[in-house]
PDB file of C-alpha atoms and ligand atoms in Angstrom:
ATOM      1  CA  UNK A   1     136.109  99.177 101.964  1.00  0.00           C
ATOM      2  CA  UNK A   2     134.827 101.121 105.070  1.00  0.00           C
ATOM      3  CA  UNK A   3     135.020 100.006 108.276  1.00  0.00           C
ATOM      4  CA  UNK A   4     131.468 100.520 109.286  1.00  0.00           C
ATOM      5  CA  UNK A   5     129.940 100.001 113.175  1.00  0.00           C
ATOM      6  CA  UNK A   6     126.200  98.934 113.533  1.00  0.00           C
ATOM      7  CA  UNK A   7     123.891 100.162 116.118  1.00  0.00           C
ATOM      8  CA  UNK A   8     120.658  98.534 117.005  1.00  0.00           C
ATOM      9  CA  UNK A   9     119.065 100.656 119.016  1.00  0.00           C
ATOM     10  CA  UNK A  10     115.982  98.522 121.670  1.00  0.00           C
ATOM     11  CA  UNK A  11     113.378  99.311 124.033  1.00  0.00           C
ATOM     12  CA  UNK A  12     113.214  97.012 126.637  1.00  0.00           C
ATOM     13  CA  UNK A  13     110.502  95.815 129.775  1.00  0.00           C
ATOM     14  CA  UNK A  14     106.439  96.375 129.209  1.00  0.00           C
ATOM     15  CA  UNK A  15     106.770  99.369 126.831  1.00  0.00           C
ATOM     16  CA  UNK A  16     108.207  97.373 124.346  1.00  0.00           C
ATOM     17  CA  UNK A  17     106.123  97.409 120.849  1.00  0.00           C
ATOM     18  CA  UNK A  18     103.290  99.341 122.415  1.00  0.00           C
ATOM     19  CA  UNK A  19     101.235  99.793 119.098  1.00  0.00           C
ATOM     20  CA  UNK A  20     100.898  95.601 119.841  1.00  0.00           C
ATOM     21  CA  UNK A  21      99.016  96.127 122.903  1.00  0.00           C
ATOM     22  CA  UNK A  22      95.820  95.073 121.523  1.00  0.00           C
ATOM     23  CA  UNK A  23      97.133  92.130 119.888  1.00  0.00           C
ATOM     24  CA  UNK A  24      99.539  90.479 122.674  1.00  0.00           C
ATOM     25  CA  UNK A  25     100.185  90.196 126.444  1.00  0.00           C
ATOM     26  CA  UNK A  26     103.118  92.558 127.691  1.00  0.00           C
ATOM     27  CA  UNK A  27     105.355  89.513 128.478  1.00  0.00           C
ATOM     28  CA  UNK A  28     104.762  87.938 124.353  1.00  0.00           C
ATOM     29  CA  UNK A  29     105.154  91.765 123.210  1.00  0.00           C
ATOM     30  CA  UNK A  30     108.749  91.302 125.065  1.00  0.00           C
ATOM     31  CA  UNK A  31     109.490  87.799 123.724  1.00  0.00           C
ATOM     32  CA  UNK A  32     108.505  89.044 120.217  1.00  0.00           C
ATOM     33  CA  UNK A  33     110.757  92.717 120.592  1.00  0.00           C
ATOM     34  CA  UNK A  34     113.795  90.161 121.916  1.00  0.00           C
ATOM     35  CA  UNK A  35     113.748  87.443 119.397  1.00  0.00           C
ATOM     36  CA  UNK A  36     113.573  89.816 116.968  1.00  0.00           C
ATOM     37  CA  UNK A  37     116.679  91.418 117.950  1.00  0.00           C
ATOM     38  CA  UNK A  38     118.459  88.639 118.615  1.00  0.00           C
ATOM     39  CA  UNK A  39     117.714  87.752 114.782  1.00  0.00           C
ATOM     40  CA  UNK A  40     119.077  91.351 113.682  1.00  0.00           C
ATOM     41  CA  UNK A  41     121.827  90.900 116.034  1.00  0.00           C
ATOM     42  CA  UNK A  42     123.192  88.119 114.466  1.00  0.00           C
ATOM     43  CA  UNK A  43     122.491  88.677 111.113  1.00  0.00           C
ATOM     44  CA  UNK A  44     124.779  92.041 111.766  1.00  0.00           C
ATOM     45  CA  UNK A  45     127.568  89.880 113.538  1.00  0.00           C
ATOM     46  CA  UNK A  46     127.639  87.976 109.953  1.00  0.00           C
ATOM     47  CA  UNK A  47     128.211  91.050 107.593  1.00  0.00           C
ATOM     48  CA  UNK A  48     131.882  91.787 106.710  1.00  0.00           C
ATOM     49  CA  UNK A  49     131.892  95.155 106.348  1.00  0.00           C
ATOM     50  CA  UNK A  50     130.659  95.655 109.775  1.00  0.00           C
ATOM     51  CA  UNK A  51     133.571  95.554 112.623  1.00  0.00           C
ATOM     52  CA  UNK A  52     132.167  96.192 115.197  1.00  0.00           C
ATOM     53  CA  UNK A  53     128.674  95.692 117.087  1.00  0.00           C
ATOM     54  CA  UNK A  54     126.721  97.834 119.782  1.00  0.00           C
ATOM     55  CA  UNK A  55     123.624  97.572 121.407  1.00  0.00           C
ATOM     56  CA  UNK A  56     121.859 100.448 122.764  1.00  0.00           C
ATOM     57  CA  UNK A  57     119.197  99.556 125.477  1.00  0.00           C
ATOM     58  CA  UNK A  58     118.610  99.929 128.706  1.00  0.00           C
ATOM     59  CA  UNK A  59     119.735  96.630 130.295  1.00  0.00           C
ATOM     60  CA  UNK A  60     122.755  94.459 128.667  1.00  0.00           C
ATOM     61  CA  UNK A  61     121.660  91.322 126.908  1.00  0.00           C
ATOM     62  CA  UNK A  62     125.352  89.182 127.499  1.00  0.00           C
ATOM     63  CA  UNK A  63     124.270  86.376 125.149  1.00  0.00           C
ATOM     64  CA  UNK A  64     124.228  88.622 122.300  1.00  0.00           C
ATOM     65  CA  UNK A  65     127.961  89.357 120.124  1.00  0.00           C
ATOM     66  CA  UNK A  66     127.589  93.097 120.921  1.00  0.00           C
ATOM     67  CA  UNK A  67     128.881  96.106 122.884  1.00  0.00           C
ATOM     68  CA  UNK A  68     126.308  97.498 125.688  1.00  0.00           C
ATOM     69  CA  UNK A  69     126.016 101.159 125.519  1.00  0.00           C
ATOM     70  CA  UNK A  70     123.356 101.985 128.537  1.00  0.00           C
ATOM     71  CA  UNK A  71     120.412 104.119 127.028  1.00  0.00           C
ATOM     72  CA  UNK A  72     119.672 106.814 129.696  1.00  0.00           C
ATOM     73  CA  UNK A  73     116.200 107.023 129.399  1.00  0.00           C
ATOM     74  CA  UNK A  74     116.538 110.959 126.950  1.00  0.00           C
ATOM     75  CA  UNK A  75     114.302 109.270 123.939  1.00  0.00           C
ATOM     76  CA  UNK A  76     115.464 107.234 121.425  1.00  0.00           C
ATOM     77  CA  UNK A  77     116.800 110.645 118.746  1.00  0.00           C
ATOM     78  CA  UNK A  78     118.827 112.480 121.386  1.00  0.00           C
ATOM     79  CA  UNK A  79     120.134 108.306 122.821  1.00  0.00           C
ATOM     80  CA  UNK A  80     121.617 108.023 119.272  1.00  0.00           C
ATOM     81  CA  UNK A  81     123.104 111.405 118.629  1.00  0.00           C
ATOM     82  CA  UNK A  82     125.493 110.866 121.879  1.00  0.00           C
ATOM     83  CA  UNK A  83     125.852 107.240 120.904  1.00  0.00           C
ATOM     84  CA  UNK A  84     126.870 108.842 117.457  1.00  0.00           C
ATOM     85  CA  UNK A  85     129.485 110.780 118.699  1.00  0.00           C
ATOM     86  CA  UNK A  86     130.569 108.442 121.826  1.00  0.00           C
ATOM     87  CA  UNK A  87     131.756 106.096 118.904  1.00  0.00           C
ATOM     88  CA  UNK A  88     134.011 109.142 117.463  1.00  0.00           C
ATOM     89  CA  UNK A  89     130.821 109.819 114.893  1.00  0.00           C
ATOM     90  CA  UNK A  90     132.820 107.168 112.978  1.00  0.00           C
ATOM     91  CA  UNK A  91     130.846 105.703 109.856  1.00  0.00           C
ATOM     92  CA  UNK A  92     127.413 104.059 111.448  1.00  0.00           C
ATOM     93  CA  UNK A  93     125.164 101.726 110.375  1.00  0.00           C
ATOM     94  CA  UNK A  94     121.775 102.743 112.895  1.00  0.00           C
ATOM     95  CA  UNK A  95     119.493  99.539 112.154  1.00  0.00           C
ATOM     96  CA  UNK A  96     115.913  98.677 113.881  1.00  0.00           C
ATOM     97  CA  UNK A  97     115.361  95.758 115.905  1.00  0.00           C
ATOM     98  CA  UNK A  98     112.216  95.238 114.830  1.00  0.00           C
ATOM     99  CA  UNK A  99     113.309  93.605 111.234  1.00  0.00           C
ATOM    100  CA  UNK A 100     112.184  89.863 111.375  1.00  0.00           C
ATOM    101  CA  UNK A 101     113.269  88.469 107.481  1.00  0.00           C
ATOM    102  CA  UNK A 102     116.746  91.257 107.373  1.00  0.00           C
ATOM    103  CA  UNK A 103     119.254  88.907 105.620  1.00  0.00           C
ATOM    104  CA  UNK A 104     123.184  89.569 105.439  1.00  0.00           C
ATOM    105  CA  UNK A 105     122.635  90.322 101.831  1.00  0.00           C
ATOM    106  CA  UNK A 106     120.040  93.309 102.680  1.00  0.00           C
ATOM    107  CA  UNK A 107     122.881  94.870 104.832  1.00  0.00           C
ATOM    108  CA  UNK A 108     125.494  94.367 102.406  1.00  0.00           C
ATOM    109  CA  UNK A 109     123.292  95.968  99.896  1.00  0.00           C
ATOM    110  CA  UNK A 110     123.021  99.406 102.387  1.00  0.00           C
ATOM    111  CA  UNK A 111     126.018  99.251 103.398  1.00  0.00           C
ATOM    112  CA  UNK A 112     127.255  99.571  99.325  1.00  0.00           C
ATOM    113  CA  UNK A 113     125.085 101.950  98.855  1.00  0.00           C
ATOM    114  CA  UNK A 114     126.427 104.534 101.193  1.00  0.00           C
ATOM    115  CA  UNK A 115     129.903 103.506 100.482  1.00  0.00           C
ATOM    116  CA  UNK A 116     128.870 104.991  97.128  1.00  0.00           C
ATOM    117  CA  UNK A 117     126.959 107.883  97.613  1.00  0.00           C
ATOM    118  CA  UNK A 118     127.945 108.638 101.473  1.00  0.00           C
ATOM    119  CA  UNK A 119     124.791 107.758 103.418  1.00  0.00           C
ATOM    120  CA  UNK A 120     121.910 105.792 102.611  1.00  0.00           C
ATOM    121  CA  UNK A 121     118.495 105.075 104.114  1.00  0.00           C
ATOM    122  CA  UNK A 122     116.334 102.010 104.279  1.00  0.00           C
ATOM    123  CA  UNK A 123     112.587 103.240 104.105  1.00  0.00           C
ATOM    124  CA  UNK A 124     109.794 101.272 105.641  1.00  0.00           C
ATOM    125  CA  UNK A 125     107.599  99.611 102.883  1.00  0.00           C
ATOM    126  CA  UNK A 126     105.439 102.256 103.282  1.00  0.00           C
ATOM    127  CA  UNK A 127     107.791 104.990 102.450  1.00  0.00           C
ATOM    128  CA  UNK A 128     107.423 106.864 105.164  1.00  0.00           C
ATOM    129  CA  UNK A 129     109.310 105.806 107.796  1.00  0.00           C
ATOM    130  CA  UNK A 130     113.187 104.794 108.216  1.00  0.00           C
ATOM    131  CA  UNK A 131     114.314 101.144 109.546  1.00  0.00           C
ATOM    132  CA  UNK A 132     117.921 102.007 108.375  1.00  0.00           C
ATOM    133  CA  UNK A 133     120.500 104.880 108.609  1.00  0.00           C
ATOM    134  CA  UNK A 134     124.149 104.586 107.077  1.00  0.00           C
ATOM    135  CA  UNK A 135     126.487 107.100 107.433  1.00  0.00           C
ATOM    136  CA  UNK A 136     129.776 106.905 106.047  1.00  0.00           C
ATOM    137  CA  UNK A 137     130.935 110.801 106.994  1.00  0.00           C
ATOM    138  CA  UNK A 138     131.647 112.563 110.276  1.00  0.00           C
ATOM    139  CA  UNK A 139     128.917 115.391 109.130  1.00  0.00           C
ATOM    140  CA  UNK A 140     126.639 116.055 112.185  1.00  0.00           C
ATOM    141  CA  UNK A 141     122.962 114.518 111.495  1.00  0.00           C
ATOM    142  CA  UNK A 142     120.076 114.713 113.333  1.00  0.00           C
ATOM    143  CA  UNK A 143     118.629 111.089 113.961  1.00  0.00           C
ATOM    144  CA  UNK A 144     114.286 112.324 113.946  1.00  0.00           C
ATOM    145  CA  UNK A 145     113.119 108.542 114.242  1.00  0.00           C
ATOM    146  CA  UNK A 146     109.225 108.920 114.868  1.00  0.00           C
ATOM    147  CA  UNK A 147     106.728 109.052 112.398  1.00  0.00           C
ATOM    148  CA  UNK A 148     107.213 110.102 108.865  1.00  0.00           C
ATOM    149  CA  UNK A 149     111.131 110.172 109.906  1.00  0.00           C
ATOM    150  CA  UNK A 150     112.094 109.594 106.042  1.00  0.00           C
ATOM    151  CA  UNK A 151     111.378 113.431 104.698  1.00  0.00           C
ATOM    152  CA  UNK A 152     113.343 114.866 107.733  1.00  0.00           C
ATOM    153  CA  UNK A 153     116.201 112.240 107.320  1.00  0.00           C
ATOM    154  CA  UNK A 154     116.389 113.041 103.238  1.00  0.00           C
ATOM    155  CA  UNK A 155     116.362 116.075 103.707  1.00  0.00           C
ATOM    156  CA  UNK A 156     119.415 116.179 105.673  1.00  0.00           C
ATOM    157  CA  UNK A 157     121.545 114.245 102.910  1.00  0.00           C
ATOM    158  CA  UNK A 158     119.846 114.978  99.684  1.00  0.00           C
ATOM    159  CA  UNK A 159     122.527 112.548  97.636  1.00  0.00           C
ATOM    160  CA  UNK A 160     121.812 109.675  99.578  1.00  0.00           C
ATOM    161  CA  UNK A 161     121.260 106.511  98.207  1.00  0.00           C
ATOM    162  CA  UNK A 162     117.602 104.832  99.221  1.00  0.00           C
ATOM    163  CA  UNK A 163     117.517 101.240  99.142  1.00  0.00           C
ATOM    164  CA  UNK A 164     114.251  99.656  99.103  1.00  0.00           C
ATOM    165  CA  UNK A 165     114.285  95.977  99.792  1.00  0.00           C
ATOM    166  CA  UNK A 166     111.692  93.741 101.170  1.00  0.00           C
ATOM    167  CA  UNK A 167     113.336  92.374 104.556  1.00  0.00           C
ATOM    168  CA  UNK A 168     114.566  95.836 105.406  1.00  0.00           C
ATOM    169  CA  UNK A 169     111.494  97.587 104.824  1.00  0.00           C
ATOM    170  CA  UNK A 170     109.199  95.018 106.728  1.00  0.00           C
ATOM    171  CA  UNK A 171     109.068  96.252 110.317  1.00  0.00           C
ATOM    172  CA  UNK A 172     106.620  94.872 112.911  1.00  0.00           C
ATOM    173  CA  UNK A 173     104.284  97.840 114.560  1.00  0.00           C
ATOM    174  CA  UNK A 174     101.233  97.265 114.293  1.00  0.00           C
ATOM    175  CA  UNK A 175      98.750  94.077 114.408  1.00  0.00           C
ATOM    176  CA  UNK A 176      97.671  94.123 111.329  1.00  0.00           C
ATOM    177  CA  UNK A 177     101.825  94.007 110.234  1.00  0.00           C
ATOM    178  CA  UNK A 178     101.986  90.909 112.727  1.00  0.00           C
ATOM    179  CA  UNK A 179      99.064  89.643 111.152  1.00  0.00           C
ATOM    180  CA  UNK A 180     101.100  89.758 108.027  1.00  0.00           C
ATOM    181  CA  UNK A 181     104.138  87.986 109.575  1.00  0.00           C
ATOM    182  CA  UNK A 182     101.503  85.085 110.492  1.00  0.00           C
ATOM    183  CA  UNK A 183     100.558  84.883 107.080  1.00  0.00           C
ATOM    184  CA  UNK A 184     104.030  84.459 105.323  1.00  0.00           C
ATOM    185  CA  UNK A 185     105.141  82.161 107.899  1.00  0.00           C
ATOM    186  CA  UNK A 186     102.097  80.538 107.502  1.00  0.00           C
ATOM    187  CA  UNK A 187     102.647  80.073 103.917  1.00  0.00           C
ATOM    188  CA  UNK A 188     106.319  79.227 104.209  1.00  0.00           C
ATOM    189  CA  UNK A 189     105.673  75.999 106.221  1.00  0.00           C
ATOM    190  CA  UNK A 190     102.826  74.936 103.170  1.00  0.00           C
ATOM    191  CA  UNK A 191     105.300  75.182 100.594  1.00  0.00           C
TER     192      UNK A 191
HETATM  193  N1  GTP B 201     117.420 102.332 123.142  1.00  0.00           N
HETATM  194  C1  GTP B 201     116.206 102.722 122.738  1.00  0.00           C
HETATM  195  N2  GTP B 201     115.626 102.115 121.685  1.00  0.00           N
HETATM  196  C2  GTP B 201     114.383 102.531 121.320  1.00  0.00           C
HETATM  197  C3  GTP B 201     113.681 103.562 121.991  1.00  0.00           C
HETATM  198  N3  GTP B 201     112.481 103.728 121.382  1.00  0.00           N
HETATM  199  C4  GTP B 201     112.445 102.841 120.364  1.00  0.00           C
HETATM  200  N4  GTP B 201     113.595 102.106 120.319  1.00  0.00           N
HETATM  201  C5  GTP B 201     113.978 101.101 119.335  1.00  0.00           C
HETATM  202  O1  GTP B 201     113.990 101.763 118.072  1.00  0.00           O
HETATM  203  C6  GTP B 201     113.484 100.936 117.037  1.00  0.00           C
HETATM  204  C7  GTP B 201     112.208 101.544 116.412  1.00  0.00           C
HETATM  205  O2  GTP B 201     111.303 101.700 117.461  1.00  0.00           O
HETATM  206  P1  GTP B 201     109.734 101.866 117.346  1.00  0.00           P
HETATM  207  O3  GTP B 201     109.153 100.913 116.383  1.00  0.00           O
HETATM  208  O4  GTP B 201     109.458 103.301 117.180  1.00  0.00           O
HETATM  209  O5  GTP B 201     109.347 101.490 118.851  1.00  0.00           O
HETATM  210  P2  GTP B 201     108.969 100.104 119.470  1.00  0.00           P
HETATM  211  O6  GTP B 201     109.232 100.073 120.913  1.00  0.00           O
HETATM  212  O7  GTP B 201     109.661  99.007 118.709  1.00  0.00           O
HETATM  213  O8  GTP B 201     107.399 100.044 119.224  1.00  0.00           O
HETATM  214  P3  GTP B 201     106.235 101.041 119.784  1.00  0.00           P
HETATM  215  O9  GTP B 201     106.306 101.064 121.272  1.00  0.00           O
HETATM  216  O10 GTP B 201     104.996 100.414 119.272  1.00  0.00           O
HETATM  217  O11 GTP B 201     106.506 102.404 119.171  1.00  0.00           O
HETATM  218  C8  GTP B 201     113.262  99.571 117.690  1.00  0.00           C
HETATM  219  O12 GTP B 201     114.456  98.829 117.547  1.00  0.00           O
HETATM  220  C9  GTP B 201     113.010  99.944 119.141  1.00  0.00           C
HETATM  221  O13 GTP B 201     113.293  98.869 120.020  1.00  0.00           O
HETATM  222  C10 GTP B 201     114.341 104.190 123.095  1.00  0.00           C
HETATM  223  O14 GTP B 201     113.832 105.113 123.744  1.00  0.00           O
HETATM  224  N5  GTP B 201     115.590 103.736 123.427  1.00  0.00           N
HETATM  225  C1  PEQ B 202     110.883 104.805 114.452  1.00  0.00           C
HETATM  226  C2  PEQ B 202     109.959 104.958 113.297  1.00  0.00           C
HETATM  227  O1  PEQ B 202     109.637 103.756 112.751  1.00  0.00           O
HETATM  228  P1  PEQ B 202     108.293 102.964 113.018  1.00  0.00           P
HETATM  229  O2  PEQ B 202     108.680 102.064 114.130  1.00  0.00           O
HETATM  230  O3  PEQ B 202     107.191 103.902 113.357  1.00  0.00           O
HETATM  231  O4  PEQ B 202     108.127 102.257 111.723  1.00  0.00           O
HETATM  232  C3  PEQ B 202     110.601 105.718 112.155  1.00  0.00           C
HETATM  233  O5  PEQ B 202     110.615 105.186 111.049  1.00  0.00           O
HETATM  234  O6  PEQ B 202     111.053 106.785 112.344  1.00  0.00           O
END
């Protein structure tokens, strides 16, 4: 079994979730970005497989069970590339914050995957995007986390294994994907 590390990369203070603007106030766009994380925090501090645990933001969140390494402001692609390689480009779980239903199991599920076929990628649900990045080798890879980051991330490990589950693929952007989070909480507490 591999001995993976996770990385949850955040953006921290007003710019946080910026496509939310219309929808919330900067200070419930941070409260929504940070209990978020802390959910994908600890769901990743629950997975075997993973050993250890880093956080790369900004400012250092102490009540969380990871390792701070201080994001120096270069943009989130060229922030994970030296991350990458400050952790000996060891194999590397790189995991959204922004996942509010992620489960152990959906992790566990990725993290297979890639055992198997030596990277896999968690698409958004709509199969454009990437909330997930595992890589098992020491191959270089350039992270291109954006819009439409799937294509250039495939095309960098054509074997890789794409695991399309619900939890990982349900990122919060936009309002109308908030609006959807309302709903299925919403319905949750009815049933
Ligand atoms: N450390 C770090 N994390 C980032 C940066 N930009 C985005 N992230 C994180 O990367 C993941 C995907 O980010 P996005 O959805 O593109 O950005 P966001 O801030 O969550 O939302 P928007 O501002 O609406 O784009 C989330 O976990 C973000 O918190 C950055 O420059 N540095
Ligand atoms: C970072 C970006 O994700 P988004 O937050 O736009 O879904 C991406 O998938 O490359």
């Amino acid at each position: 079994m591999t001995d993976w590390a996770a990385l949850v990369p955040l953006k921290q203070g007003v710019e946080s979730k910026s496509r939310l603007r219309e929808a919330l106030e900067p200070a419930e766009r941070m409260a929504l970005a940070s209990a978020m994380a802390a959910r994908v925090m600890t769901c990743l501090s629950n997975v075997n497989a993973i050993n250890s645990l880093y956080l790369l933001a900004p400012t250092e969140v102490s009540e969380w069970p990871s390792h701070w390494l201080p994001d120096s402001g270069r943009g989130l692609n060229p922030e994970l590339e030296s991350a990458r390689a400050q952790l000996g480009n060891r194999p590397l779980l790189v995991i959204h914050a922004d996942l509010p239903h992620l489960t152990v199991q959906d992790v566990q599920a990725l993290l297979t995957a890639a055992d198997d076929r030596g990277c896999a990628f968690a698409p958004d649900r709509h199969g454009r995007g990437t909330n997930a990045v595992a890589l098992r080798d020491a191959n270089p890879f350039r992270f291109a986390f954006g819009r439409d980051s799937l294509t250039p991330h495939r095309q960098q490990r054509p074997g890789a294994a794409i695991v399309e589950r619900a939890a990982l693929g349900f990122d919060i952007d936009t309002p109308a994907d908030l609006a959807e989070l309302h709903d299925m909480c919403a319905a949750r507490l009815k049933s």
